[in-house]
């Protein structure tokens, strides 16, 4: 028996009577984090990490029923004991640990990373029998530089350009706030925010995360105001009418995809900063090792490649679990 199985509705734990990050509307959804491909509206009840309550409400609306669990807090559902543990991906992200008398311990990682991120609790490696891992960047070519250094470079590129604005494109939930948290360690100067980022940034602040000062872009009156300013905006704003207000901006994209040669130029950015909220190849392999799991089920992205490596080089029972999610950092 599989304690967790892939169904049309998403990952089902029948013994516990819940789905994990369901794609459809279900009675009980255990949600690993608030990215749109994991937390969808329409379910009756959402079980989530306590630290994700503010961001989940910002995403799903105030009327949803949320049950927040502290990290490590054990709760019985049907025949299983469930607990949530830090995944280090974004604020409130969680791995789902499920314990069953006969089936042992299963851990569903959700999205995760191992690098330092001042906006969320660090990933915790959990011993288990079966580990369900993501593999968004599951190819050896992906190996991240130190994120503190990357944001230092971003800061230096901004500081070097005083005559024109600097536009950094990045995902509105997670990446933007991570950059702001790193910048808070470097400067008191306020950063301009695209409107699409305000609600979630406010939810981070309500959750107690320290971020650099921000101002909405719309409050800046004239073009000359933008000279020398740093602006964070979502990738969808690139080459949009919204962007026309900025005179000769220098542009940059902050993403794991910037690790691939030629991506920056192909996408039309002057700078590329390699900054990902997902595990790189060395972290994926190291994490699987640390869990001690004999069976690994791989979702997201390059699941075939990672599963094959784990079988052939590590002798594990590893198979892809199908493409369940689009991936928040999926190829746009
Ligand atoms: Zn995610
Ligand atoms: Zn995802």
Coordinates of C-alpha atoms and ligand atoms in Angstrom, one line a residue:
X1 CA 0.0 0.0 0.0
X2 CA 1.2 3.5 -0.8
X3 CA 0.6 5.9 2.1
X4 CA 0.5 8.7 -0.4
X5 CA -0.6 8.3 -4.0
X6 CA -1.0 10.6 -7.0
X7 CA -4.6 11.1 -8.1
X8 CA -6.4 13.4 -10.4
X9 CA -7.1 15.6 -7.4
X10 CA -3.5 15.7 -6.3
X11 CA -1.5 13.7 -3.7
X12 CA -3.9 11.7 -1.6
X13 CA -3.2 10.2 1.9
X14 CA -6.3 7.9 2.1
X15 CA -5.3 6.6 5.5
X16 CA -5.4 10.1 6.9
X17 CA -8.3 11.3 4.9
X18 CA -6.5 14.3 3.3
X19 CA -4.9 15.6 0.2
X20 CA -1.6 17.4 0.0
X21 CA -1.6 20.5 -2.2
X22 CA -4.8 19.3 -4.1
X23 CA -5.4 20.6 -7.6
X24 CA -9.2 20.4 -7.0
X25 CA -11.7 21.1 -4.2
X26 CA -11.5 18.7 -1.3
X27 CA -12.7 18.4 2.3
X28 CA -9.3 18.6 3.9
X29 CA -6.2 20.1 2.1
X30 CA -2.8 20.0 3.7
X31 CA -1.0 22.8 2.1
X32 CA 2.9 22.9 1.9
X33 CA 3.0 26.6 1.1
X34 CA 1.1 29.5 -0.5
X35 CA 2.4 29.5 -4.1
X36 CA -0.5 29.3 -6.5
X37 CA 0.3 25.8 -7.8
X38 CA 0.2 24.4 -4.3
X39 CA -2.5 26.5 -2.5
X40 CA -5.7 26.6 -4.6
X41 CA -9.1 28.0 -3.6
X42 CA -12.2 25.8 -3.2
X43 CA -11.4 23.4 -0.4
X44 CA -13.4 23.2 2.8
X45 CA -10.4 23.2 5.3
X46 CA -6.7 23.9 4.9
X47 CA -4.1 22.6 7.3
X48 CA -0.9 24.6 7.1
X49 CA 2.1 25.8 9.1
X50 CA 1.2 28.5 11.5
X51 CA 3.8 30.8 10.0
X52 CA 2.0 30.7 6.6
X53 CA -1.4 31.9 7.9
X54 CA -0.9 35.6 6.9
X55 CA 0.4 34.8 3.4
X56 CA -2.2 32.1 2.8
X57 CA -5.0 34.5 3.8
X58 CA -3.5 37.1 1.4
X59 CA -3.6 34.5 -1.4
X60 CA -6.9 32.6 -0.7
X61 CA -9.0 35.4 1.0
X62 CA -10.1 36.0 4.6
X63 CA -13.1 33.7 4.4
X64 CA -11.1 30.4 4.1
X65 CA -10.9 28.0 7.0
X66 CA -7.3 27.6 8.0
X67 CA -5.9 25.3 10.7
X68 CA -2.4 26.4 11.6
X69 CA 0.1 23.9 13.1
X70 CA 3.3 24.9 14.8
X71 CA 6.4 23.3 13.2
X72 CA 6.8 19.8 14.7
X73 CA 3.3 19.8 16.3
X74 CA 1.8 16.3 16.0
X75 CA -1.9 15.9 15.0
X76 CA -3.7 12.6 14.4
X77 CA -5.8 12.4 11.2
X78 CA -7.5 9.0 10.7
X79 CA -4.8 6.3 11.0
X80 CA -1.8 8.6 10.7
X81 CA 0.0 11.2 12.7
X82 CA 0.8 14.3 10.7
X83 CA 3.4 17.0 11.5
X84 CA 4.7 20.0 9.5
X85 CA 8.4 20.9 9.4
X86 CA 10.4 23.8 7.8
X87 CA 11.1 23.5 4.1
X88 CA 13.2 26.7 3.7
X89 CA 11.4 27.6 0.5
X90 CA 9.3 30.7 1.3
X91 CA 7.7 32.1 4.5
X92 CA 5.5 29.3 6.1
X93 CA 6.7 26.6 3.7
X94 CA 6.4 23.1 5.2
X95 CA 7.4 19.5 4.6
X96 CA 4.6 17.1 5.5
X97 CA 5.7 14.2 7.7
X98 CA 3.2 11.3 7.9
X99 CA 3.6 8.4 10.3
X100 CA 1.6 5.2 10.0
X101 CA 1.9 2.0 12.1
X102 CA 2.6 -0.4 9.1
X103 CA 3.8 2.0 6.4
X104 CA 6.4 3.7 8.4
X105 CA 7.3 7.4 7.9
X106 CA 6.7 9.3 4.7
X107 CA 7.9 12.8 4.1
X108 CA 6.5 15.0 1.3
X109 CA 9.0 17.8 0.9
X110 CA 6.8 20.3 -1.1
X111 CA 9.2 22.9 -2.6
X112 CA 12.4 23.4 -0.7
X113 CA 15.9 24.8 -0.6
X114 CA 19.0 24.6 1.6
X115 CA 20.5 28.1 1.2
X116 CA 20.2 30.8 3.8
X117 CA 16.9 32.7 3.5
X118 CA 16.2 35.4 6.1
X119 CA 12.5 35.3 5.5
X120 CA 11.8 31.7 6.6
X121 CA 12.9 28.9 9.0
X122 CA 15.7 26.7 7.6
X123 CA 15.0 23.3 6.0
X124 CA 15.1 20.4 8.5
X125 CA 16.2 17.0 7.2
X126 CA 13.8 14.4 8.5
X127 CA 14.7 10.7 8.7
X128 CA 12.0 8.7 6.8
X129 CA 11.3 5.5 4.9
X130 CA 9.9 7.2 1.8
X131 CA 10.8 10.7 0.7
X132 CA 8.7 12.6 -1.9
X133 CA 11.1 15.2 -3.3
X134 CA 10.7 18.0 -5.8
X135 CA 13.2 18.3 -8.6
X136 CA 12.5 21.7 -10.3
X137 CA 16.2 22.1 -10.8
X138 CA 17.1 18.4 -10.9
X139 CA 20.0 18.5 -13.3
X140 CA 23.7 18.6 -12.4
X141 CA 24.1 22.0 -14.3
X142 CA 22.2 23.7 -11.4
X143 CA 24.4 24.6 -8.6
X144 CA 23.7 27.9 -6.7
X145 CA 26.2 30.5 -5.6
X146 CA 25.9 31.9 -2.1
X147 CA 22.7 34.0 -2.0
X148 CA 24.1 36.6 0.4
X149 CA 26.9 37.3 -2.2
X150 CA 24.3 37.4 -5.1
X151 CA 22.2 40.1 -3.3
X152 CA 25.5 42.0 -2.6
X153 CA 26.2 42.0 -6.3
X154 CA 22.6 43.1 -7.0
X155 CA 23.1 45.9 -4.5
X156 CA 26.4 46.9 -6.1
X157 CA 24.8 47.0 -9.6
X158 CA 22.1 49.3 -8.2
X159 CA 24.6 51.6 -6.5
X160 CA 26.7 51.8 -9.7
X161 CA 23.7 53.3 -11.6
X162 CA 22.7 56.7 -10.2
X163 CA 21.5 58.3 -13.4
X164 CA 18.8 55.8 -14.3
X165 CA 16.5 53.4 -12.4
X166 CA 17.4 49.8 -11.8
X167 CA 14.5 47.3 -12.4
X168 CA 14.9 43.9 -10.9
X169 CA 12.3 41.4 -12.1
X170 CA 11.5 38.5 -9.8
X171 CA 8.6 36.4 -8.5
X172 CA 6.1 38.5 -6.4
X173 CA 5.8 35.9 -3.6
X174 CA 9.0 34.7 -2.0
X175 CA 11.8 36.0 -4.2
X176 CA 10.8 39.7 -3.8
X177 CA 10.6 39.5 0.0
X178 CA 13.9 37.5 0.2
X179 CA 15.7 40.2 -1.8
X180 CA 14.1 42.8 0.5
X181 CA 15.2 40.9 3.6
X182 CA 18.8 40.6 2.4
X183 CA 18.8 44.3 1.4
X184 CA 17.7 45.3 4.9
X185 CA 21.1 44.0 6.0
X186 CA 22.8 46.4 3.5
X187 CA 20.9 49.7 3.3
X188 CA 18.2 52.0 4.8
X189 CA 17.3 53.4 1.4
X190 CA 13.7 52.5 0.4
X191 CA 13.0 50.2 -2.5
X192 CA 10.1 50.9 -5.0
X193 CA 7.6 48.1 -5.3
X194 CA 5.3 47.1 -8.2
X195 CA 1.6 47.0 -7.1
X196 CA 1.5 43.2 -7.5
X197 CA 4.0 42.8 -4.7
X198 CA 2.5 45.0 -2.1
X199 CA -0.1 42.7 -0.5
X200 CA 2.3 39.8 0.0
X201 CA 5.0 42.1 1.2
X202 CA 2.6 43.5 3.8
X203 CA 1.7 39.9 4.9
X204 CA 5.4 39.2 5.4
X205 CA 5.7 42.3 7.6
X206 CA 2.6 41.2 9.6
X207 CA 4.3 37.9 10.1
X208 CA 7.3 39.6 11.7
X209 CA 9.8 39.4 8.9
X210 CA 12.3 42.3 8.7
X211 CA 12.4 43.8 5.2
X212 CA 14.0 46.8 3.6
X213 CA 11.8 49.9 3.5
X214 CA 9.5 50.0 0.5
X215 CA 7.4 52.6 -1.3
X216 CA 4.8 51.9 -4.0
X217 CA 5.9 52.9 -7.5
X218 CA 2.6 54.8 -8.0
X219 CA 3.5 57.3 -5.3
X220 CA 6.5 58.6 -7.2
X221 CA 5.3 61.6 -9.1
X222 CA 7.7 62.3 -12.0
X223 CA 10.2 60.5 -14.1
X224 CA 13.2 62.2 -12.6
X225 CA 12.2 60.6 -9.2
X226 CA 13.2 57.2 -10.5
X227 CA 16.9 58.0 -11.2
X228 CA 19.1 55.9 -9.1
X229 CA 16.1 54.1 -7.5
X230 CA 15.8 50.3 -7.2
X231 CA 12.4 48.9 -8.4
X232 CA 11.2 45.3 -7.8
X233 CA 8.6 44.1 -10.2
X234 CA 7.2 40.7 -11.5
X235 CA 8.5 39.1 -14.7
X236 CA 5.1 39.8 -16.3
X237 CA 5.8 43.6 -16.2
X238 CA 8.9 43.2 -18.4
X239 CA 8.3 45.2 -21.7
X240 CA 4.8 46.1 -20.5
X241 CA 3.2 49.5 -20.8
X242 CA 3.8 49.8 -17.0
X243 CA 7.6 49.8 -17.7
X244 CA 7.4 52.9 -20.0
X245 CA 7.4 55.3 -17.1
X246 CA 11.1 54.4 -16.4
X247 CA 13.6 56.3 -18.5
X248 CA 16.4 54.0 -19.9
X249 CA 16.4 51.6 -16.9
X250 CA 19.0 49.0 -16.4
X251 CA 17.2 45.7 -16.1
X252 CA 17.9 42.4 -14.3
X253 CA 16.2 39.1 -13.7
X254 CA 16.6 37.2 -10.4
X255 CA 15.9 33.5 -10.8
X256 CA 17.5 30.1 -10.8
X257 CA 17.1 30.0 -14.6
X258 CA 19.8 32.7 -14.8
X259 CA 22.3 29.8 -14.1
X260 CA 21.8 28.7 -17.7
X261 CA 24.1 30.5 -20.2
X262 CA 22.4 32.7 -22.7
X263 CA 19.1 32.9 -20.7
X264 CA 19.7 36.5 -19.6
X265 CA 20.3 37.8 -23.2
X266 CA 17.6 35.6 -24.7
X267 CA 15.1 37.1 -22.3
X268 CA 16.3 40.6 -22.8
X269 CA 17.9 41.5 -19.5
X270 CA 21.2 43.3 -18.9
X271 CA 21.9 41.5 -15.7
X272 CA 21.0 38.0 -14.4
X273 CA 21.2 37.1 -10.7
X274 CA 21.1 33.4 -9.9
X275 CA 18.7 33.3 -7.0
X276 CA 16.4 30.4 -6.5
X277 CA 13.9 29.2 -3.9
X278 CA 14.4 25.6 -5.0
X279 CA 17.1 23.1 -4.2
X280 CA 20.0 22.9 -6.7
X281 CA 21.4 19.5 -7.8
X282 CA 23.9 19.1 -5.0
X283 CA 21.3 19.9 -2.4
X284 CA 18.7 17.5 -3.8
X285 CA 21.2 14.6 -3.7
X286 CA 22.5 15.6 -0.2
X287 CA 19.0 16.0 1.1
X288 CA 17.9 12.5 -0.1
X289 CA 21.0 11.1 1.5
X290 CA 20.3 12.9 4.8
X291 CA 16.7 11.5 5.1
X292 CA 18.1 7.9 4.8
X293 CA 15.0 7.1 2.7
X294 CA 15.2 3.8 0.7
X295 CA 12.4 4.9 -1.5
X296 CA 12.2 8.3 -3.3
X297 CA 9.3 9.6 -5.3
X298 CA 10.2 12.6 -7.5
X299 CA 7.9 15.4 -8.6
X300 CA 8.3 18.7 -10.4
X301 CA 10.7 19.5 -13.3
X302 CA 13.5 17.1 -14.0
X303 CA 12.0 14.2 -12.0
X304 CA 13.2 11.6 -14.5
X305 CA 16.8 12.7 -14.4
X306 CA 17.0 12.8 -10.6
X307 CA 15.2 9.5 -10.2
X308 CA 17.5 7.8 -12.7
X309 CA 20.6 9.2 -10.9
X310 CA 19.3 8.0 -7.5
X311 CA 18.6 4.5 -8.9
X312 CA 21.8 4.1 -10.8
X313 CA 24.4 5.9 -8.7
X314 CA 22.9 5.5 -5.3
X315 CA 21.0 2.2 -5.6
X316 CA 17.7 3.6 -4.3
X317 CA 14.2 2.7 -5.2
X318 CA 13.5 6.0 -7.0
X319 CA 10.8 6.8 -9.5
X320 CA 9.1 9.9 -10.8
X321 CA 5.7 10.6 -9.3
X322 CA 4.3 12.3 -12.4
X323 CA 4.1 16.0 -13.2
X324 CA 1.7 17.2 -10.5
X325 CA 2.5 20.9 -10.5
X326 CA 3.3 23.6 -12.9
X327 CA 6.1 24.9 -10.7
X328 CA 6.1 28.4 -9.5
X329 CA 9.5 28.9 -11.1
X330 CA 8.5 27.0 -14.2
X331 CA 9.7 28.1 -17.6
X332 CA 7.5 31.1 -18.4
Ligands
LIG1 ZN1 6.8 27.0 -4.4
LIG2 ZN1 6.0 24.3 -6.7

